[in-house]
Coordinates of C-alpha atoms in Angstrom, one line a residue:
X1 CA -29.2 -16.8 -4.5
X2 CA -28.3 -14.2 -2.9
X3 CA -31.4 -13.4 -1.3
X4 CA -32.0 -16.5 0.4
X5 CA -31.4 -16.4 4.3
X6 CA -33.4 -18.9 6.1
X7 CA -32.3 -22.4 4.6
X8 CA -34.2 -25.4 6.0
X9 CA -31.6 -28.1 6.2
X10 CA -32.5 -31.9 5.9
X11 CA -30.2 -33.8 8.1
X12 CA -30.2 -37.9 7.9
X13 CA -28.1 -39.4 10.2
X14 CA -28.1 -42.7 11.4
X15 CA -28.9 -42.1 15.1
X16 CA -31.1 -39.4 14.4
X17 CA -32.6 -37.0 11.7
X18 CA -33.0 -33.6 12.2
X19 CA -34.6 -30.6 10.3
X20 CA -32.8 -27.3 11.1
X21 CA -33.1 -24.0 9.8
X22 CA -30.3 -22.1 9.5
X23 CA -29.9 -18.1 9.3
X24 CA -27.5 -17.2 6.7
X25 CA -26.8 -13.7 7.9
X26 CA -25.7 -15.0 11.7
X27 CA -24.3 -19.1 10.6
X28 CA -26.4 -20.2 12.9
X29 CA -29.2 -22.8 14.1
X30 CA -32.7 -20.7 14.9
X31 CA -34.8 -23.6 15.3
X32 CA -34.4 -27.4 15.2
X33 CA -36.4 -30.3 15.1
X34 CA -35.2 -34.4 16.0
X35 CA -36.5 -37.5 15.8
X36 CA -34.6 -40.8 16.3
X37 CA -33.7 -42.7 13.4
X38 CA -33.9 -46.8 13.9
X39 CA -33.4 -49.2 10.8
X40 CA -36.7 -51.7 10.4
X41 CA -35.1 -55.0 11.1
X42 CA -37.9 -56.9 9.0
X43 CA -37.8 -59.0 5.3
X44 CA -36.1 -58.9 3.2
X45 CA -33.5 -57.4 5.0
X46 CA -32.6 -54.9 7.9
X47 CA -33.6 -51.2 6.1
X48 CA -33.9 -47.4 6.5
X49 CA -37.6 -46.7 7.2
X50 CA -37.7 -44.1 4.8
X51 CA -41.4 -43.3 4.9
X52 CA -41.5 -42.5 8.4
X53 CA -38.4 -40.3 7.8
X54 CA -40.3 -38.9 4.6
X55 CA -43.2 -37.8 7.1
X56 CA -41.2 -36.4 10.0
X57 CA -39.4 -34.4 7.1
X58 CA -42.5 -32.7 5.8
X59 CA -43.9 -32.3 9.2
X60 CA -40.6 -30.9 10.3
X61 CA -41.1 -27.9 7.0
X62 CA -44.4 -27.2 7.3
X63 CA -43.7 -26.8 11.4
X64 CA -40.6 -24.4 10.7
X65 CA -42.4 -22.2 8.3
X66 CA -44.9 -21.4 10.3
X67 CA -42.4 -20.0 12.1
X68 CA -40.5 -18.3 10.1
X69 CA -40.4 -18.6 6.2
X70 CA -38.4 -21.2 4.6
X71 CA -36.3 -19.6 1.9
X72 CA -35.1 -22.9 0.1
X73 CA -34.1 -26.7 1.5
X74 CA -30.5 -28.4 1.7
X75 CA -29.6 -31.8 2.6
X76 CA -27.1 -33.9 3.8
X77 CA -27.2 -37.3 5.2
X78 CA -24.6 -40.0 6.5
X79 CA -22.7 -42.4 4.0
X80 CA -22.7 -45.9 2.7
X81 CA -25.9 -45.7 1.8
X82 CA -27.7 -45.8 -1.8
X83 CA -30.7 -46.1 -3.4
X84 CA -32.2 -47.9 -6.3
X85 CA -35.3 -46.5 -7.9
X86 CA -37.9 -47.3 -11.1
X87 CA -38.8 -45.1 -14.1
X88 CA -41.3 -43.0 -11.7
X89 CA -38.7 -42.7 -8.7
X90 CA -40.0 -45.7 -6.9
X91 CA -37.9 -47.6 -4.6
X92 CA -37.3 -51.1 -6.5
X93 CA -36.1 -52.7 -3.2
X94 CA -36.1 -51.3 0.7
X95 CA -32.8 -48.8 1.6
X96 CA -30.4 -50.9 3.3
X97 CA -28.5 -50.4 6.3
X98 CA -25.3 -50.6 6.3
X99 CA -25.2 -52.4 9.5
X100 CA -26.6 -55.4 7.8
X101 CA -23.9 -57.9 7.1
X102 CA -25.3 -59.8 4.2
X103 CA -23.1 -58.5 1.8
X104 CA -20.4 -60.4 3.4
X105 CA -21.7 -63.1 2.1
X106 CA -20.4 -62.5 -1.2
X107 CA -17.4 -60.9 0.5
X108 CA -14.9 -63.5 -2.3
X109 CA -16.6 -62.7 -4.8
X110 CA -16.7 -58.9 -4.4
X111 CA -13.0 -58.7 -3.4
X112 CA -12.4 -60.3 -6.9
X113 CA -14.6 -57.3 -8.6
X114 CA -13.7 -54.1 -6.7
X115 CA -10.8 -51.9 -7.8
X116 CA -7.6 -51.6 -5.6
X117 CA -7.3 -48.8 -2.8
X118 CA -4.7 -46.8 -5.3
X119 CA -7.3 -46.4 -7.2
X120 CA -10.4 -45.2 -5.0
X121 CA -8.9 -44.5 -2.1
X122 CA -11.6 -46.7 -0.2
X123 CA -10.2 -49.2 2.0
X124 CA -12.5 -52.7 2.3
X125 CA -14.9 -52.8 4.5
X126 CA -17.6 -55.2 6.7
X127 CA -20.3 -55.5 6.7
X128 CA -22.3 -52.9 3.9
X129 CA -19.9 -50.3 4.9
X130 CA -18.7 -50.1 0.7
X131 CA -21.9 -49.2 -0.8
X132 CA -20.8 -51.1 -4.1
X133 CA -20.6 -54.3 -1.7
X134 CA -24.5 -53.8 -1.7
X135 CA -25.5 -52.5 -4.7
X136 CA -23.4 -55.7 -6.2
X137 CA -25.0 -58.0 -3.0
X138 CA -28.7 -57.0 -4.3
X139 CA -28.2 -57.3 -7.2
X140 CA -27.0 -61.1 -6.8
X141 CA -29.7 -61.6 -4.4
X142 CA -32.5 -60.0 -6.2
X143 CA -31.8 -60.0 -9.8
X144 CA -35.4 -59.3 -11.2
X145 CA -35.6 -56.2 -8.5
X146 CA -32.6 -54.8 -9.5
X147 CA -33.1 -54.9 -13.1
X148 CA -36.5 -52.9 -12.6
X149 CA -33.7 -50.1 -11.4
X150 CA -34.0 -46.8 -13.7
X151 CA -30.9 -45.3 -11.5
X152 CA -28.7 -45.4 -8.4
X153 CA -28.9 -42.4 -6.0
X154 CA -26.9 -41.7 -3.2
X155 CA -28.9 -40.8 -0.3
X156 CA -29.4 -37.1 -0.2
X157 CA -30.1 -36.8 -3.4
X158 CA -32.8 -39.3 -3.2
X159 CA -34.2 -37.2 -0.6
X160 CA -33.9 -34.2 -3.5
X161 CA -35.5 -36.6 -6.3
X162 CA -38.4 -37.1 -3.4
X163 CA -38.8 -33.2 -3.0
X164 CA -38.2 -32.5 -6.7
X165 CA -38.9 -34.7 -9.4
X166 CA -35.1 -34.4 -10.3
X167 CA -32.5 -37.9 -10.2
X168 CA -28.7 -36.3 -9.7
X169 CA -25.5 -37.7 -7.8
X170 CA -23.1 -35.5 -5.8
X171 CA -19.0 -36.1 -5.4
X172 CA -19.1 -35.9 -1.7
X173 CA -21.4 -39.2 -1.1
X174 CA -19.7 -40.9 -4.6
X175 CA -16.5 -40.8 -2.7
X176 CA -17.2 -41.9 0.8
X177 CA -15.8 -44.8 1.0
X178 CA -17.8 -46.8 -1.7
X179 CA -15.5 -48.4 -4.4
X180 CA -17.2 -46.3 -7.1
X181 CA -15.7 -43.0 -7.3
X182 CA -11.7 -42.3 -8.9
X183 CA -11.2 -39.1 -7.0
X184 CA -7.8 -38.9 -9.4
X185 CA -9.8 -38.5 -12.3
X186 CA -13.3 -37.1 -11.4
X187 CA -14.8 -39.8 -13.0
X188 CA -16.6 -43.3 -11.8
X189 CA -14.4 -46.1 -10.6
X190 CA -13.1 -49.1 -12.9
X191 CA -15.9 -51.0 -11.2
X192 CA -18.7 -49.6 -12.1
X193 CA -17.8 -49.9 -16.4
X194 CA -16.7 -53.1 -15.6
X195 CA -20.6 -54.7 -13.8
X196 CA -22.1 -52.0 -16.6
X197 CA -23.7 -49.6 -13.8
X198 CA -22.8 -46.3 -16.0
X199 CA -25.5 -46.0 -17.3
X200 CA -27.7 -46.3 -13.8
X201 CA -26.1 -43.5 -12.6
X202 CA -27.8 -40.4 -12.4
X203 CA -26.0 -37.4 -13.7
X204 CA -23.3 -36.2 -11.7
X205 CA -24.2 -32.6 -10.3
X206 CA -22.3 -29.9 -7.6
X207 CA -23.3 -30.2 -4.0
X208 CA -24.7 -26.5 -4.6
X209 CA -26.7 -26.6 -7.6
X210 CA -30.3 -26.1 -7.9
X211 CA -31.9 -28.8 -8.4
X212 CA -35.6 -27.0 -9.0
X213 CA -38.5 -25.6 -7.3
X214 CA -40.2 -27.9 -4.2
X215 CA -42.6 -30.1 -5.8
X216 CA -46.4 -28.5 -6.0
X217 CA -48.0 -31.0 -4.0
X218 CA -45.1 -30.8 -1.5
X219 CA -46.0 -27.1 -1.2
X220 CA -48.9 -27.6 -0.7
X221 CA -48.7 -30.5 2.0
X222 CA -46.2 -27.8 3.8
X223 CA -47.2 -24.6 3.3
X224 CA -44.0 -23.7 1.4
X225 CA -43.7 -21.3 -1.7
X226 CA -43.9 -22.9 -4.6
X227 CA -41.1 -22.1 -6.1
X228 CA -38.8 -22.7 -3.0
X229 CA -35.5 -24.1 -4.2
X230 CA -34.1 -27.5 -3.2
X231 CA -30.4 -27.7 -4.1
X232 CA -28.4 -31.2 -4.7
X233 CA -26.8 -31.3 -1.4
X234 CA -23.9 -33.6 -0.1
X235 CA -22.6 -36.5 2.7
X236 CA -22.7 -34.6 6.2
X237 CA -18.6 -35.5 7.3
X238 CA -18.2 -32.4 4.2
X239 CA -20.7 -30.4 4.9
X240 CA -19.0 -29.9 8.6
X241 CA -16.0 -29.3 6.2
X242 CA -16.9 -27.2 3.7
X243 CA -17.3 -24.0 6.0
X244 CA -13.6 -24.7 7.0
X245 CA -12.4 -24.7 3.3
X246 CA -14.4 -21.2 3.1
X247 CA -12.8 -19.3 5.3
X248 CA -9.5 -21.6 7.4
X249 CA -6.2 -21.1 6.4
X250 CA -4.3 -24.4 5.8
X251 CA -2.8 -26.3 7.2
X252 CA -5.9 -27.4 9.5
X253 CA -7.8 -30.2 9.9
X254 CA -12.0 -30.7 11.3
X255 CA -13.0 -33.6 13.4
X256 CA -17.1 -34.6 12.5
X257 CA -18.2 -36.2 15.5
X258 CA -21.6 -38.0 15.5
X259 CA -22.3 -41.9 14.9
X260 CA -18.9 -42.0 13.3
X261 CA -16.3 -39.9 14.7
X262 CA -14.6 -38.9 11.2
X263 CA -11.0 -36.9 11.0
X264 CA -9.9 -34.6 7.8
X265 CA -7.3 -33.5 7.4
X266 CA -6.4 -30.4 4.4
X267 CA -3.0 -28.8 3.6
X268 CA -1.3 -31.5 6.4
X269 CA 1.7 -33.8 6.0
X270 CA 2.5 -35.7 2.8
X271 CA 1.6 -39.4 4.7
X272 CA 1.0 -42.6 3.1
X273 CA -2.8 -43.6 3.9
X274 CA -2.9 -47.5 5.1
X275 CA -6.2 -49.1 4.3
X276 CA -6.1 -51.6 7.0
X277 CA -6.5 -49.0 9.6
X278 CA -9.4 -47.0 8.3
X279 CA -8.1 -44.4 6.5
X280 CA -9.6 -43.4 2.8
X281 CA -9.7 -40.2 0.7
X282 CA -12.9 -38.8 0.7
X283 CA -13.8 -36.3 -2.0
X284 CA -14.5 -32.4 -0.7
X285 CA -17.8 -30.6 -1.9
X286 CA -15.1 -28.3 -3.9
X287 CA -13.7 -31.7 -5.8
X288 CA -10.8 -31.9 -4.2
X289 CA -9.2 -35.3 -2.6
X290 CA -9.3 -35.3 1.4
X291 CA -7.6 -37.6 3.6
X292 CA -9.6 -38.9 6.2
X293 CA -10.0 -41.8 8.8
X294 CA -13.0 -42.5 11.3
X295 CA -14.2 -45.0 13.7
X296 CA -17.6 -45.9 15.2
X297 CA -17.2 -43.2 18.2
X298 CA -20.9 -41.6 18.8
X299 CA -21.7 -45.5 18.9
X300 CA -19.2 -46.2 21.0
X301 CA -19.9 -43.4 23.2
X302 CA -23.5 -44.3 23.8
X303 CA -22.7 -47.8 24.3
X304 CA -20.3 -47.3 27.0
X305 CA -22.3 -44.5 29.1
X306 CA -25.9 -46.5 28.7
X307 CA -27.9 -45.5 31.5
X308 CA -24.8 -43.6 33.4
X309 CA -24.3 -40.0 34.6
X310 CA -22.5 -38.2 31.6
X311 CA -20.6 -35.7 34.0
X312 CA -18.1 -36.3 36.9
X313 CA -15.7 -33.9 39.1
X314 CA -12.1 -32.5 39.2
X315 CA -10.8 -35.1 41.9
X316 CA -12.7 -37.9 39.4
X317 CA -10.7 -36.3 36.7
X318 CA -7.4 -36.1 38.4
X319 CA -8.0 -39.7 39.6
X320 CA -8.4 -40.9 36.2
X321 CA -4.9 -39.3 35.7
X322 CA -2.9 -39.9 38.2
X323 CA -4.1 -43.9 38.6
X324 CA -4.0 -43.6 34.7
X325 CA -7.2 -45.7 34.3
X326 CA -7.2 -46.4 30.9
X327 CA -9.5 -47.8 28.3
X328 CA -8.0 -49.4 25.1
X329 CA -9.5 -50.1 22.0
X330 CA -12.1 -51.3 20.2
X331 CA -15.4 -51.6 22.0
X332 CA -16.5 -51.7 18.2
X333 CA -14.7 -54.0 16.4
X334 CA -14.3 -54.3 12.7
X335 CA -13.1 -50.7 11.6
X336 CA -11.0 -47.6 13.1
X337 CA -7.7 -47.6 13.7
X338 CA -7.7 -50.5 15.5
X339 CA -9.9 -52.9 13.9
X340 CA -8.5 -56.2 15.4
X341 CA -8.0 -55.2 19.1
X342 CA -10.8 -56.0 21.8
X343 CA -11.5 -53.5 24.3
X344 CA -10.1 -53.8 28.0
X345 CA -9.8 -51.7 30.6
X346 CA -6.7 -51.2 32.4
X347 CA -5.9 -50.1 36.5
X348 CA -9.9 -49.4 36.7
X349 CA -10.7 -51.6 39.6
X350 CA -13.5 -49.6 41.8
X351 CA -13.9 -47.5 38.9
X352 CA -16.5 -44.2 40.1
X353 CA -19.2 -43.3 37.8
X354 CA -17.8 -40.1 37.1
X355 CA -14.4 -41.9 36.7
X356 CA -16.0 -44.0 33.8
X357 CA -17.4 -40.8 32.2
X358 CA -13.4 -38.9 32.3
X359 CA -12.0 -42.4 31.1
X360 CA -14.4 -42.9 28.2
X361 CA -13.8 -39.1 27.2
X362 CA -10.1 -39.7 27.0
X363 CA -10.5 -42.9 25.0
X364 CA -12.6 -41.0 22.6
X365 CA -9.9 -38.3 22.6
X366 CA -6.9 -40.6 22.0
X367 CA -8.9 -42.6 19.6
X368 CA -9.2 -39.4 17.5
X369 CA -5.5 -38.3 17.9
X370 CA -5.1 -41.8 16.1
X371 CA -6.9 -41.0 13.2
X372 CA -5.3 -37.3 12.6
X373 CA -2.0 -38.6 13.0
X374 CA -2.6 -41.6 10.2
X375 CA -3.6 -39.1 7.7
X376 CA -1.0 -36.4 8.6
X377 CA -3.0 -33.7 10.2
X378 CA -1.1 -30.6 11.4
X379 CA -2.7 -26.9 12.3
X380 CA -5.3 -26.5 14.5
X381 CA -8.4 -28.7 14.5
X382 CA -12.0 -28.0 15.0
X383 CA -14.5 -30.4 16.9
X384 CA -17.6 -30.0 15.0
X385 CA -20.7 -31.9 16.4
X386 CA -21.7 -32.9 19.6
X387 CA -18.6 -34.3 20.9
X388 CA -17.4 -30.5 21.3
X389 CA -19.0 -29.9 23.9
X390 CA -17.2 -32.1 26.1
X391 CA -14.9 -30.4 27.6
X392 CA -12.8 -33.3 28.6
X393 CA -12.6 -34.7 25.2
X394 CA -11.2 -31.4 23.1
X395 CA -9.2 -31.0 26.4
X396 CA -7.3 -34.7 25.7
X397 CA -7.6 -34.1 22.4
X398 CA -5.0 -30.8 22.6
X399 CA -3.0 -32.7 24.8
X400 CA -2.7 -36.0 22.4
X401 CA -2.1 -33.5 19.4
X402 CA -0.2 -31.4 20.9
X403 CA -2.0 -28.8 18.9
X404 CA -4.6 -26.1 19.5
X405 CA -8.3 -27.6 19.2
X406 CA -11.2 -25.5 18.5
X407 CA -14.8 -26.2 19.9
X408 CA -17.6 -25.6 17.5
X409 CA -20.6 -23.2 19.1
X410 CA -22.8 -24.9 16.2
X411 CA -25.5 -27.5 17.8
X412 CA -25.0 -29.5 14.0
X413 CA -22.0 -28.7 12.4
X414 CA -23.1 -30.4 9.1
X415 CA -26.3 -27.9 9.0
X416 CA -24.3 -25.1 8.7
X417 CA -22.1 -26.3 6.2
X418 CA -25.1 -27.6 4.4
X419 CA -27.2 -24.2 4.3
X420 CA -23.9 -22.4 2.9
X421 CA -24.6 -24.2 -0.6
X422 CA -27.5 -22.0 -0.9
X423 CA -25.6 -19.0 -0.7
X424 CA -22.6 -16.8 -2.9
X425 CA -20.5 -16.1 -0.1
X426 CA -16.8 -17.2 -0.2
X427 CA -16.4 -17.1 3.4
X428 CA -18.1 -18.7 6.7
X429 CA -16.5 -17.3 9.7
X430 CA -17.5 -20.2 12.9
X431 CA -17.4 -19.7 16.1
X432 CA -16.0 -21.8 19.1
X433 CA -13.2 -21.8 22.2
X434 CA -9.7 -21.9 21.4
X435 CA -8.4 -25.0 23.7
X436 CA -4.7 -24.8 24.5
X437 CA -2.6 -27.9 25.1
X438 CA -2.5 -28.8 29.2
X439 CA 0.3 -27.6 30.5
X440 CA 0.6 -29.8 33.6
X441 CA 3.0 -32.9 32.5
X442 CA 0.5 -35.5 34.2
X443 CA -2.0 -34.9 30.4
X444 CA 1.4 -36.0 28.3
X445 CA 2.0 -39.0 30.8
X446 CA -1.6 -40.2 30.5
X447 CA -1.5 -39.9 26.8
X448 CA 2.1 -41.8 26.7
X449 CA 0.9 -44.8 29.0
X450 CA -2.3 -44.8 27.0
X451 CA 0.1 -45.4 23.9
X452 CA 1.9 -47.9 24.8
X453 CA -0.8 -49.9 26.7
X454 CA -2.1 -50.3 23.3
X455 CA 1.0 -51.2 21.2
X456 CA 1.3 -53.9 23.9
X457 CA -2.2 -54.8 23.0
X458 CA -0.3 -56.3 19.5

């Protein structure tokens, strides 16, 4: 593998996908292609639109290698998410999004099934949030559908069966959150002997393997060589970590910020996880159990900044301070650290635009100093996705921490750590700006009333 340098990574995410191609030599992004990704909201239930992703991927590989050959294909793609296909690969029944609250329906029934927390380290969920919640809902709802099922994928290895031929799972998606995966013993969860779904699991394979060679008609379609490899690839919170557990010394911990703003922590404080506050052990591409929590905070980001400037001044900064307008959780309700509270603003009356903008960044910021203090984090942390490149959010998110923060140069963190499964290399040196905690006392005292405006919350 050694040879390969230009990796063509396949990233699903639930705003958008993306196709990037990553230089091995430099760790960095050379070109890039987007499109947004939208669930159909159309019978028999709210689903990914998988074919149009399936085009805008191909176009996306045959677009980049004109440009510059494409040496072999990773993936990665966001959690809770599975897929149920036939003898040939077909999909039995439509991807669904796990947005959709119909599992909830059976919410009794499932809680009666699923193994404890201890066990998986997956807290319960709403909505389709524990992909075992669905795979259990469809197979309830549509019982002649699901028993047409020759395996369950998770979702970037269905993208790998698609470009391949080859079924295969991967820890990293097995372990995010989805009531199937014992990350004590490497093996499935109680659950899944117990409905008899062993045996629709496709064999369990690393995140870096090969899987095989691009498909010939794929090749074709692209312009690809033919025997360009595809390798199993993994959930995209690790892939933003696995370049950390390359090269960081512990103890440190790496914030993935996208849809889902999601904390790990490795080498931190021994810290009992609690479930009803969004915390879960998620399983590293290397195997190894890592505490984590997240909340909804690119969603919650683009909800609350709709149609606004996303910029403001010092004086709107220092007014945000000093008047300590605050924003308290949850504009989405349902999961984070604070599932139960309802948003509220606080001391923002004749709130500037730019004021909003500073106020949501330091929500965001204390929000995330919430979830690295519930799973023991300690060291510095790294800001991997777009949420690094707002300066006011790594600047709160020093001050909350009390700890240095680092800002990731990479455009996609989880490409980079995606491309590195195509390579030998033990080490993956990032780059991004060291962020000190403010010195000025007026941070801590923002921080402080932010903290106990929201223990008064209840």
């Amino acid at each position: 593998m050694s040879g390969l340098r230009h990796i063509a990574v396949i990233d699903i995410g639930k705003t958008n996908a993306k196709v990037a191609l990553v230089d091995l030599v430099t760790l960095s992004e050379v070109a890039l292609r987007r499109m947004a990704n939208a669930p159909l909201r159309q019978p028999p239930y709210p689903h990914h639109d998988v074919e149009a992703l399936w085009t805008f991927i191909l176009n996306s590989l045959a677009s980049l290698n004109r440009e510059q050959r494409i040496d072999a294909i990773s993936i990665t793609t966001h959690g809770a998410t599975g897929v149920l296909v036939d003898a040939a690969g077909e999909l039995v029944l439509p991807v669904l999004d796990y947005e959709f609250d119909g599992p909830d329906r059976l919410g009794a029934e499932y809680d009666a099934i699923r193994p404890p927390f201890t066990e998986t380290g997956t807290p319960r969920l709403p909505l389709g949030l524990n992909l075992g919640a669905q795979f259990f809902w469809q197979q309830k709802r549509f019982p002649s559908e699901f028993a047409r099922a020759a395996a369950m994928l998770m979702y970037p290895q269905y993208w790998a069966l698609r470009l391949t031929g080859v079924a295969a799972n991967e820890v990293t998606s097995l372990g995010c959150h989805t009531d199937l995966w014992d990350p004590r013993t490497a093996d499935f969860s109680s659950m899944v002997d117990s409905l008899k779904w062993r045996s629709l699991m496709a064999p369990v394979r690393l995140a870096r393997d090969r899987l095989g060679p691009i498909l010939p008609a794929l090749a074709a379609r692209t312009g690809l060589g033919p025997q360009t490899p595809v390798f199993c690839g993994l959930h995209d919170s690790n892939a933003s970590l696995l370049p950390h557990l390359l090269s960081d010394k512990p103890p440190f911990s790496v914030v993935s910020t996208g849809t889902w703003v999601v904390s790990m922590a490795v080498g931190g404080w021994e810290i009992a996880l609690d479930a009803a506050r969004d915390t879960l052990v998620n399983v590293s591409a290397l195997g190894a159990p890592v505490p984590s929590a997240r909340f909804m905070g690119g969603r919650e980001f683009s909800l609350l900044t709709k149609d606004k400037p996303q910029d403001c001044s010092g004086s709107d900064v220092l007014a945000v301070l000093t008047r300590r307008m605050l924003l308290l959780p949850s504009t989405q309700r349902g999961s984070g650290p604070f599932p139960h509270h309802a948003a509220a603003w606080l001391d923002a009356e004749g709130i500037s635009k730019g004021e909003r903008f500073a106020a949501i960044s330091f929500y965001l910021a204390l929000m995330t100093a919430t979830c690295l203090e519930l799973i023991g984090a300690d060291g510095p942390t790294t800001v991997e996705g777009p949420f690094a490149r707002n300066r006011l959010f790594v600047g709160m998110l020093a001050a909350a921490t009390a700890r240095t923060v680092i800002a990731s140069e990479a455009a996609t963190g989880t490409s980079i750590g995606a491309a590195l499964l195509a390579t030998d290399q033990v080490t993956a040196h990032g780059k991004g700006e060291r962020i000190e905690p403010q010195t000025d006392p007026i941070w801590a005292a923002y921080v402080s009333a932010w903290r106990a405006a929201v223990r008064a919350q209840g």
